Amino acid sequence: MAEPDFLTRTRAAYDTITEPYTEWIAAELAARPLDRAVLGGFAELVTAADAGPVVEIGCGPGRITAHLNGLGLAVSGIDLAPRMVARARQDHPHLRFAEGSMLGLDLADGALGGLVAWYSIIHVPDERLPDVFAEFHRVLAPGGYAQLAFAVGDEVVHRDELGGHPVSLDFHPRRPERVADLLRAAGLQPRAQVVREPDTDGDYPEQAPQAFLLARKPLGTGRRRPE
Ligand SMILES: C[S@@+](CC[C@H](N)C(=O)[O-])C[C@H]1O[C@@H](n2cnc3c(N)ncnc32)[C@H](O)[C@@H]1O
C-alpha cells in the first residue's frame, strides 16, 4: 500500500532541517524546568513499574532520549527521518536509534515499559491518531506508561518554509481533553494532564500553551510481566 502523503512530506521536511533543527533545539530543555519535571515524573513512574524498556518515538536528534537515559532509563529512539536517526547516532553513540513510523512500529506486543512521543504526534492528522494510539497500546506492556507532549490549539498550521528551507509540513495543535478521550478509546488510562502557559521570553518563545499527557496501559488481572 502506498505511504500516506503526510508521512512522505514529514520525513522529507525533517531530513531537510536535521542540522539547523538540531543546533537550534540543543539548549531548549535546559530552558524549560517544568518540562524536565514532567520527564522526571515519567522516569520515576516507569522505573517503579519495572515493566520493560523505554522508546522515544519521533526522537529527532535524540536529545530527549539522552535526557531520559541520564535519568537512569534503558531507552532508545525511533524516528521517521533517516537523517535525524543518523544525527542522533552521531551525537549519542552510546544509545540505539532506528528508523520507523509510529503508525507501524517494529516492536513486539507488550515490549515496552514506557514510550515518549515528545512533539511528534503533532505531525499526525486527526484521522490517523486512533491508529497511532492503538499502536502505542499494542507495544506497551501492562502497567507501561505513554508520555505525550504537544502544543494546545485548534487550527492546523501548514509551513512551506522553515528556517529558510523549503518544506511541506503540517503542525496539529490539539485540545488535551480530546487527546485524552482518544487515549481512553485506545485502552490507555489518562493519569496526568499538565498544561503550562507559553514561555513568551527567552530563546524559545512560544505562541500557545503546551500540553503534557501521561497515560498508562492497565495492569489487568494476572497479566504481570514474568520474573
Ligand atoms: C518536532 S520534532 C521532535 C523531535 C524530538 N522529540 C525532540 O523533542 O527534539 C518531531 C520529530 O517527529 C518525527 N516524526 C514525525 N512523524 C513521525 C512518525 N509518524 N513516526 C515517527 N517519527 C515521526 C520527525 O521526523 C521529527 O524528528
Coordinates of C-alpha atoms and ligand atoms in Angstrom, one line a residue:
M1 CA 0.0 0.0 0.0
A2 CA 1.3 3.5 -0.9
E3 CA 2.6 5.5 2.0
P4 CA 0.3 8.4 3.1
D5 CA 1.4 11.7 1.7
F6 CA 1.7 13.3 5.1
L7 CA 4.4 10.8 6.1
T8 CA 6.4 11.4 3.0
R9 CA 6.3 15.1 3.4
T10 CA 7.1 15.0 7.2
R11 CA 10.1 12.7 6.5
A12 CA 11.4 15.0 3.8
A13 CA 10.9 18.1 5.9
Y14 CA 12.8 16.7 8.9
D15 CA 15.6 15.3 6.6
T16 CA 15.9 18.8 5.2
I17 CA 16.1 20.6 8.5
T18 CA 18.0 18.0 10.5
E19 CA 21.2 20.1 11.1
P20 CA 19.6 23.5 11.8
Y21 CA 16.9 21.9 14.0
T22 CA 19.5 20.0 16.0
E23 CA 21.6 23.1 16.6
W24 CA 18.5 25.3 17.4
I25 CA 16.8 22.9 19.8
A26 CA 20.0 21.8 21.7
A27 CA 19.6 24.1 24.7
E28 CA 15.8 24.1 24.8
L29 CA 15.2 21.5 27.6
A30 CA 17.7 23.4 29.8
A31 CA 15.4 26.4 29.5
R32 CA 12.3 24.5 30.5
P33 CA 12.3 23.3 34.1
L34 CA 8.6 22.4 34.1
D35 CA 9.1 20.1 31.0
R36 CA 12.1 18.5 32.8
A37 CA 9.8 17.9 35.8
V38 CA 7.3 16.1 33.5
L39 CA 10.0 13.9 32.1
G40 CA 11.4 13.3 35.6
G41 CA 8.0 12.1 36.9
F42 CA 7.6 9.8 33.9
A43 CA 11.1 8.3 34.5
E44 CA 10.3 7.7 38.2
L45 CA 6.9 6.0 37.4
V46 CA 8.4 3.8 34.6
T47 CA 11.3 2.8 36.9
A48 CA 8.9 1.9 39.7
A49 CA 6.6 -0.1 37.3
D50 CA 9.6 -2.1 36.1
A51 CA 7.6 -3.2 33.0
G52 CA 10.3 -3.0 30.4
P53 CA 12.5 -0.6 28.3
V54 CA 11.5 2.8 27.0
V55 CA 11.4 4.1 23.4
E56 CA 11.2 7.7 22.4
I57 CA 9.0 7.7 19.3
G58 CA 9.8 10.6 17.0
C59 CA 13.1 11.2 18.7
G60 CA 14.6 13.5 16.2
P61 CA 18.3 14.1 17.1
G62 CA 17.8 12.2 20.4
R63 CA 18.2 15.0 22.9
I64 CA 15.1 13.8 24.9
T65 CA 16.2 10.1 24.6
A66 CA 19.6 11.1 26.0
H67 CA 18.0 13.1 28.8
L68 CA 15.9 10.1 29.8
N69 CA 18.9 7.9 29.7
G70 CA 20.6 10.4 32.1
L71 CA 17.6 9.8 34.4
G72 CA 18.5 6.1 34.5
L73 CA 16.1 4.7 31.9
A74 CA 17.0 2.0 29.4
V75 CA 15.9 4.0 26.4
S76 CA 16.3 4.0 22.7
G77 CA 14.9 6.2 19.9
I78 CA 12.8 5.7 16.7
D79 CA 12.3 8.4 14.0
L80 CA 10.7 8.7 10.6
A81 CA 13.6 10.7 9.1
P82 CA 16.8 8.9 8.3
R83 CA 19.0 12.0 8.7
M84 CA 17.6 12.6 12.1
V85 CA 18.4 9.0 13.0
A86 CA 22.0 9.4 11.7
R87 CA 22.4 12.6 13.6
A88 CA 21.1 11.0 16.8
R89 CA 23.6 8.1 16.4
Q90 CA 26.4 10.6 15.8
D91 CA 25.5 12.8 18.9
H92 CA 24.7 9.9 21.2
P93 CA 26.8 6.9 20.2
H94 CA 26.1 5.1 23.4
L95 CA 22.4 4.9 22.6
R96 CA 20.4 2.9 19.9
F97 CA 18.3 4.7 17.3
A98 CA 16.3 3.2 14.4
E99 CA 14.2 4.4 11.6
G100 CA 10.4 3.7 11.8
S101 CA 7.0 5.2 12.0
M102 CA 4.6 5.4 14.9
L103 CA 1.9 4.1 12.6
G104 CA 3.5 0.7 12.4
L105 CA 6.3 0.1 14.9
D106 CA 8.7 -2.7 14.5
L107 CA 8.2 -3.8 18.1
A108 CA 6.6 -6.9 19.7
D109 CA 3.3 -6.7 21.5
G110 CA 3.9 -5.6 25.1
A111 CA 7.6 -4.9 24.5
L112 CA 7.8 -1.6 26.3
G113 CA 7.6 -0.3 29.9
G114 CA 7.3 3.2 28.6
L115 CA 7.2 5.3 25.5
V116 CA 7.6 9.0 24.9
A117 CA 6.1 11.0 22.0
W118 CA 7.6 14.4 22.6
Y119 CA 6.2 16.8 20.0
S120 CA 5.9 14.0 17.4
I121 CA 2.1 13.3 17.3
I122 CA 1.9 16.9 16.2
H123 CA 2.6 15.8 12.6
V124 CA -0.1 13.1 12.5
P125 CA -3.5 14.2 11.2
D126 CA -6.6 13.7 13.4
E127 CA -8.0 10.8 11.4
R128 CA -4.8 8.7 12.0
L129 CA -4.4 9.4 15.7
P130 CA -6.6 6.5 16.8
D131 CA -4.2 4.2 14.7
V132 CA -1.2 5.7 16.5
F133 CA -2.7 5.2 19.9
A134 CA -3.8 1.7 19.1
E135 CA -0.1 1.0 18.2
F136 CA 1.1 2.6 21.4
H137 CA -1.3 0.4 23.3
R138 CA -0.1 -2.7 21.4
V139 CA 3.6 -2.1 22.2
L140 CA 3.2 -1.2 25.8
A141 CA 3.3 -3.9 28.5
P142 CA 0.5 -3.9 31.0
G143 CA 1.4 -1.2 33.5
G144 CA 3.6 0.6 31.0
Y145 CA 3.3 4.4 30.5
A146 CA 3.0 6.7 27.5
Q147 CA 4.1 10.3 27.8
L148 CA 2.9 12.8 25.2
A149 CA 3.9 16.5 24.6
F150 CA 2.1 18.8 22.1
A151 CA 1.0 22.4 21.6
V152 CA -2.5 23.3 22.6
G153 CA -4.8 24.7 19.8
D154 CA -7.4 24.1 17.2
E155 CA -6.1 25.1 13.8
V156 CA -3.7 23.1 11.7
V157 CA -0.6 25.2 10.7
H158 CA 0.9 24.5 7.3
R159 CA 4.5 25.6 6.7
D160 CA 6.2 25.8 3.3
E161 CA 9.4 27.1 4.7
L162 CA 11.3 26.5 8.0
G163 CA 14.5 28.5 8.7
G164 CA 14.8 29.4 5.1
H165 CA 14.5 25.8 3.9
P166 CA 11.6 24.7 1.7
V167 CA 9.4 22.1 3.3
S168 CA 5.8 21.0 3.3
L169 CA 4.9 20.3 6.9
D170 CA 1.7 20.3 8.9
F171 CA 1.5 21.0 12.6
H172 CA -1.6 19.8 14.5
P173 CA -2.1 21.5 17.8
R174 CA -4.8 19.9 19.9
R175 CA -7.1 20.2 22.9
P176 CA -5.7 17.9 25.7
E177 CA -9.3 16.8 26.6
R178 CA -9.8 15.5 23.1
V179 CA -6.4 13.7 23.1
A180 CA -7.3 12.1 26.5
D181 CA -10.6 10.8 25.0
L182 CA -8.7 9.2 22.2
L183 CA -6.2 7.6 24.6
R184 CA -9.1 6.2 26.6
A185 CA -10.7 4.9 23.5
A186 CA -7.5 3.1 22.7
G187 CA -7.5 1.4 26.1
L188 CA -4.9 3.7 27.8
Q189 CA -5.9 5.3 31.1
P190 CA -5.0 9.1 31.3
R191 CA -3.0 9.5 34.5
A192 CA -2.0 13.2 34.4
Q193 CA -2.7 16.2 32.2
V194 CA -0.3 19.1 32.6
V195 CA -0.9 22.3 30.7
R196 CA 1.6 25.2 31.1
E197 CA 1.4 28.7 29.8
P198 CA 3.6 29.6 26.8
D199 CA 7.1 30.9 27.5
T200 CA 7.0 34.3 25.9
D201 CA 10.6 35.4 26.6
G202 CA 14.0 33.7 26.4
D203 CA 15.5 32.0 23.4
Y204 CA 12.5 29.7 22.8
P205 CA 9.3 31.9 22.8
E206 CA 6.0 30.0 22.3
Q207 CA 2.7 31.1 20.8
A208 CA 0.5 28.6 22.6
P209 CA 0.1 26.7 25.9
Q210 CA 1.8 23.3 25.9
A211 CA 0.2 20.1 27.0
F212 CA 1.8 17.0 28.6
L213 CA -0.4 13.9 28.9
L214 CA 0.6 10.8 30.8
A215 CA -1.4 7.6 30.2
R216 CA -1.0 4.1 31.4
K217 CA -1.9 0.7 30.0
P218 CA -4.0 -1.0 32.6
L219 CA -2.3 -3.8 34.6
G220 CA -5.2 -6.1 34.0
T221 CA -5.7 -9.2 36.1
G222 CA -3.0 -11.8 36.3
R223 CA -1.0 -10.3 33.4
R224 CA 2.1 -9.0 35.2
R225 CA 5.4 -9.4 33.5
P226 CA 7.0 -12.7 34.3
E227 CA 10.0 -12.5 36.7
Ligands
LIG1 C1 9.4 18.4 16.5 S1 10.4 17.0 16.2 C2 10.7 16.5 17.9 C3 11.9 15.6 18.0 C4 12.3 15.2 19.4 N1 11.2 14.5 20.0 C5 12.6 16.5 20.2 O1 11.8 16.9 21.1 O2 13.7 17.0 19.9 C6 9.3 15.8 15.5 C7 10.0 14.5 15.2 O3 9.0 13.5 15.0 C8 9.3 12.7 13.9 N2 8.1 12.1 13.3 C9 7.1 12.8 12.8 N3 6.1 11.9 12.4 C10 6.6 10.7 12.8 C11 6.0 9.4 12.6 N4 4.9 9.1 12.1 N5 6.8 8.3 13.2 C12 8.0 8.6 13.7 N6 8.5 9.8 13.8 C13 7.8 10.8 13.4 C14 10.0 13.7 12.9 O4 10.8 13.1 11.9 C15 10.8 14.6 13.9 O5 12.1 14.1 14.0

